Coordinates of C-alpha atoms in Angstrom, one line a residue:
M144 CA -50.0 -34.2 -5.3
A145 CA -48.5 -31.9 -8.6
L146 CA -47.3 -28.9 -8.3
R147 CA -49.8 -26.0 -9.9
A148 CA -48.4 -23.0 -12.5
S149 CA -48.7 -19.7 -11.5
N150 CA -48.2 -16.9 -14.3
S151 CA -48.8 -14.5 -12.2
I152 CA -49.0 -13.2 -8.0
K153 CA -52.5 -13.6 -6.8
L154 CA -53.8 -10.0 -5.5
E155 CA -54.0 -12.0 -1.8
N156 CA -50.2 -12.7 -1.8
A157 CA -49.5 -9.3 -2.8
R158 CA -51.4 -7.8 0.2
N159 CA -49.9 -10.5 2.2
L160 CA -46.6 -10.2 1.5
M161 CA -47.2 -6.3 1.4
A162 CA -49.0 -6.4 5.7
A163 CA -45.5 -8.9 6.5
V164 CA -43.6 -6.0 5.5
N165 CA -45.3 -3.4 7.2
F166 CA -45.4 -5.5 10.4
A167 CA -41.7 -5.8 10.1
D168 CA -41.7 -2.6 10.7
V169 CA -44.1 -2.3 13.1
S170 CA -42.3 -5.6 15.4
G171 CA -38.6 -3.2 14.9
L172 CA -37.4 -5.7 12.6
K173 CA -37.5 -3.6 9.0
L174 CA -36.5 -5.0 6.1
N175 CA -33.6 -3.6 5.3
T176 CA -31.2 -5.6 3.0
T177 CA -31.9 -7.2 -0.4
V178 CA -31.2 -10.2 -2.4
N179 CA -31.3 -11.0 -5.4
I180 CA -30.1 -14.2 -6.9
H181 CA -29.7 -16.0 -10.7
W182 CA -29.9 -19.3 -9.9
S183 CA -29.3 -20.1 -14.1
L184 CA -25.9 -18.5 -13.0
V185 CA -25.4 -20.5 -9.9
D186 CA -22.4 -23.4 -10.7
G187 CA -24.3 -27.1 -9.7
C188 CA -27.5 -25.4 -9.1
S189 CA -30.2 -27.9 -10.7
D190 CA -33.5 -26.9 -8.8
P191 CA -33.4 -23.7 -7.4
R192 CA -36.3 -23.8 -5.1
K193 CA -34.6 -26.6 -3.5
R194 CA -31.9 -24.3 -2.8
Q195 CA -33.9 -21.5 -2.1
A196 CA -35.5 -22.8 0.6
G197 CA -31.8 -23.9 2.4
L198 CA -31.2 -20.5 1.8
I199 CA -33.0 -19.4 3.8
E200 CA -32.8 -22.8 6.4
K201 CA -29.1 -21.2 6.6
A202 CA -30.4 -17.8 7.4
R203 CA -32.6 -18.9 10.2
H204 CA -30.0 -20.3 12.1
W205 CA -27.2 -17.9 11.6
L206 CA -29.5 -15.4 12.9
N207 CA -30.6 -18.0 15.6
H208 CA -27.3 -17.7 16.5
R209 CA -27.5 -14.2 17.0
K210 CA -31.2 -14.2 18.6
I211 CA -32.4 -12.6 15.8
P212 CA -35.3 -14.2 14.3
L213 CA -35.5 -14.5 10.3
T214 CA -37.8 -11.9 9.2
C215 CA -38.1 -12.1 5.6
V216 CA -40.1 -11.8 2.4
W217 CA -39.3 -13.6 -0.9
V218 CA -40.2 -14.1 -5.4
L219 CA -39.5 -16.1 -7.5
E220 CA -39.4 -15.0 -10.5
H221 CA -38.8 -16.5 -14.3
A222 CA -38.5 -12.7 -16.4
T223 CA -38.4 -11.9 -20.1
G224 CA -34.5 -13.6 -21.2
K225 CA -33.6 -14.8 -18.0
K226 CA -33.8 -17.9 -16.0
L227 CA -35.7 -18.4 -12.4
H228 CA -34.4 -16.1 -9.9
S229 CA -35.2 -14.5 -6.9
H230 CA -35.5 -11.9 -5.1
M231 CA -35.4 -11.0 -1.0
A232 CA -35.6 -8.7 1.3
L233 CA -34.5 -9.5 5.0
H234 CA -33.4 -8.0 8.3
V235 CA -30.2 -8.6 9.0
P236 CA -28.9 -6.6 12.6
K237 CA -27.2 -3.4 12.5
G238 CA -23.0 -4.0 12.4
R239 CA -23.7 -7.0 10.3
G240 CA -24.4 -6.6 6.9
A241 CA -20.8 -7.1 5.7
E242 CA -20.6 -10.2 7.7
F243 CA -23.9 -11.6 6.4
K244 CA -22.7 -10.9 2.9
R245 CA -20.0 -13.3 3.2
Q246 CA -22.1 -15.6 4.7
L247 CA -24.4 -15.4 1.7
V248 CA -21.6 -16.0 -0.6
R249 CA -20.5 -19.5 0.9
W250 CA -23.7 -20.6 1.0
V251 CA -24.9 -20.0 -2.9
G252 CA -21.4 -21.2 -3.7
P253 CA -19.7 -21.0 -6.9
S254 CA -21.2 -18.4 -9.2
F255 CA -21.0 -16.0 -11.9
P256 CA -20.0 -12.3 -11.8
K257 CA -24.3 -10.8 -10.8
A258 CA -25.3 -14.0 -9.5
L259 CA -25.9 -12.6 -5.9
D260 CA -26.7 -8.9 -5.7
V261 CA -26.9 -7.9 -1.9
G262 CA -27.9 -4.6 -0.9
R263 CA -29.6 -2.3 1.1
V264 CA -33.8 -1.5 1.4
N265 CA -33.4 2.3 0.6
D266 CA -37.5 2.9 0.5
R267 CA -40.9 1.2 -0.6
G268 CA -39.6 1.0 -4.4
W269 CA -38.2 -2.1 -3.6
F270 CA -40.9 -3.6 -3.2
N271 CA -43.0 -2.8 -5.8
Y272 CA -40.3 -3.9 -7.4
M273 CA -40.9 -7.4 -6.1
I274 CA -44.4 -7.9 -6.4
K275 CA -44.8 -7.0 -10.3
D276 CA -45.4 -10.1 -11.3
V277 CA -48.9 -9.5 -9.8
E278 CA -52.3 -8.8 -12.6
P279 CA -51.6 -5.5 -13.7
A280 CA -55.1 -4.6 -13.2
F281 CA -54.5 -4.2 -9.4
Y282 CA -50.9 -1.7 -9.8
G283 CA -52.9 1.2 -9.2
Q284 CA -54.8 -0.5 -6.0
L285 CA -51.4 -1.7 -5.0
G286 CA -49.5 1.1 -5.6
I287 CA -46.8 -0.2 -7.9
H288 CA -45.6 2.2 -11.0
P289 CA -46.6 0.8 -14.4
A290 CA -42.8 1.0 -15.2
N291 CA -42.6 -2.3 -13.9
R292 CA -44.8 -4.2 -15.9
K293 CA -42.1 -4.3 -18.7
G294 CA -40.4 -6.7 -15.9
R295 CA -42.8 -9.2 -15.5
S296 CA -42.0 -12.7 -15.4
I297 CA -43.9 -14.7 -18.8
Q298 CA -42.9 -18.1 -17.7
P299 CA -44.9 -19.6 -15.2
I300 CA -43.9 -20.6 -12.1
V301 CA -44.5 -24.0 -10.5
G302 CA -44.8 -24.8 -7.0
K303 CA -44.9 -21.5 -4.6
R304 CA -44.1 -18.3 -5.9
V305 CA -44.0 -16.2 -2.7
G306 CA -43.4 -16.3 0.7
V307 CA -43.0 -14.9 4.2
S308 CA -41.2 -15.8 7.5
Q309 CA -43.7 -17.0 10.3
N310 CA -42.9 -14.2 12.8
I311 CA -44.5 -11.3 10.6
G312 CA -46.8 -14.1 8.8
Q313 CA -51.2 -13.7 8.4
A314 CA -50.9 -15.9 12.2
A315 CA -48.2 -13.9 13.7
R316 CA -50.3 -10.6 13.0
D317 CA -53.4 -12.4 13.8
R318 CA -52.1 -12.9 17.3
W319 CA -50.9 -9.5 17.4
A320 CA -53.9 -7.3 16.5
A321 CA -55.8 -9.5 19.2
A322 CA -53.0 -9.2 22.1
N323 CA -53.3 -4.7 21.2
S324 CA -57.2 -5.2 20.5
T325 CA -56.2 -3.6 17.1
K326 CA -56.4 -4.7 13.0
L327 CA -53.4 -4.7 12.0
E328 CA -54.1 -4.5 7.9
D329 CA -56.5 -1.8 8.4
S330 CA -53.9 1.1 9.3
F331 CA -51.2 -0.2 7.1
L332 CA -53.5 -0.9 3.7
S333 CA -53.5 1.0 1.0

């Protein structure tokens, strides 16, 4: 089956990302680290999607070895003047940030300066930036500042453009809601 191209993040995908971020907080696995990768600046990167999937898998193994489940959300973008790049937010155990960053540098491999940027999540502004490729008509509904509109992707993205780890995905949230006799999303989505 051929991969489809999309020009924006669908509203339901943006809401799924938002609910996943909030559920990570409830689960005690708050997304505390951002990873931005400009794949065109990474040596030998002919397939950014495959490299991103490999990076997520390496992070999964690294975290599992430390008895921490991979907890992340990610988006792919193709913004004005840039090539395909990714934004991720994930949970890294307290005190392991520097070690994780060293591993990321090794996993990404040789690259030009500014290909890889790792930071800390300080507020929800990073999330609004991540989902800026949703249709601008939904910015108000999702609480996205209109200034984010200028960085929207202009090139279509072929294939999957957003993702969440299974432990904060819809099925995990539904299981939690059933076990706690509550509807999780109602208390978090605006």
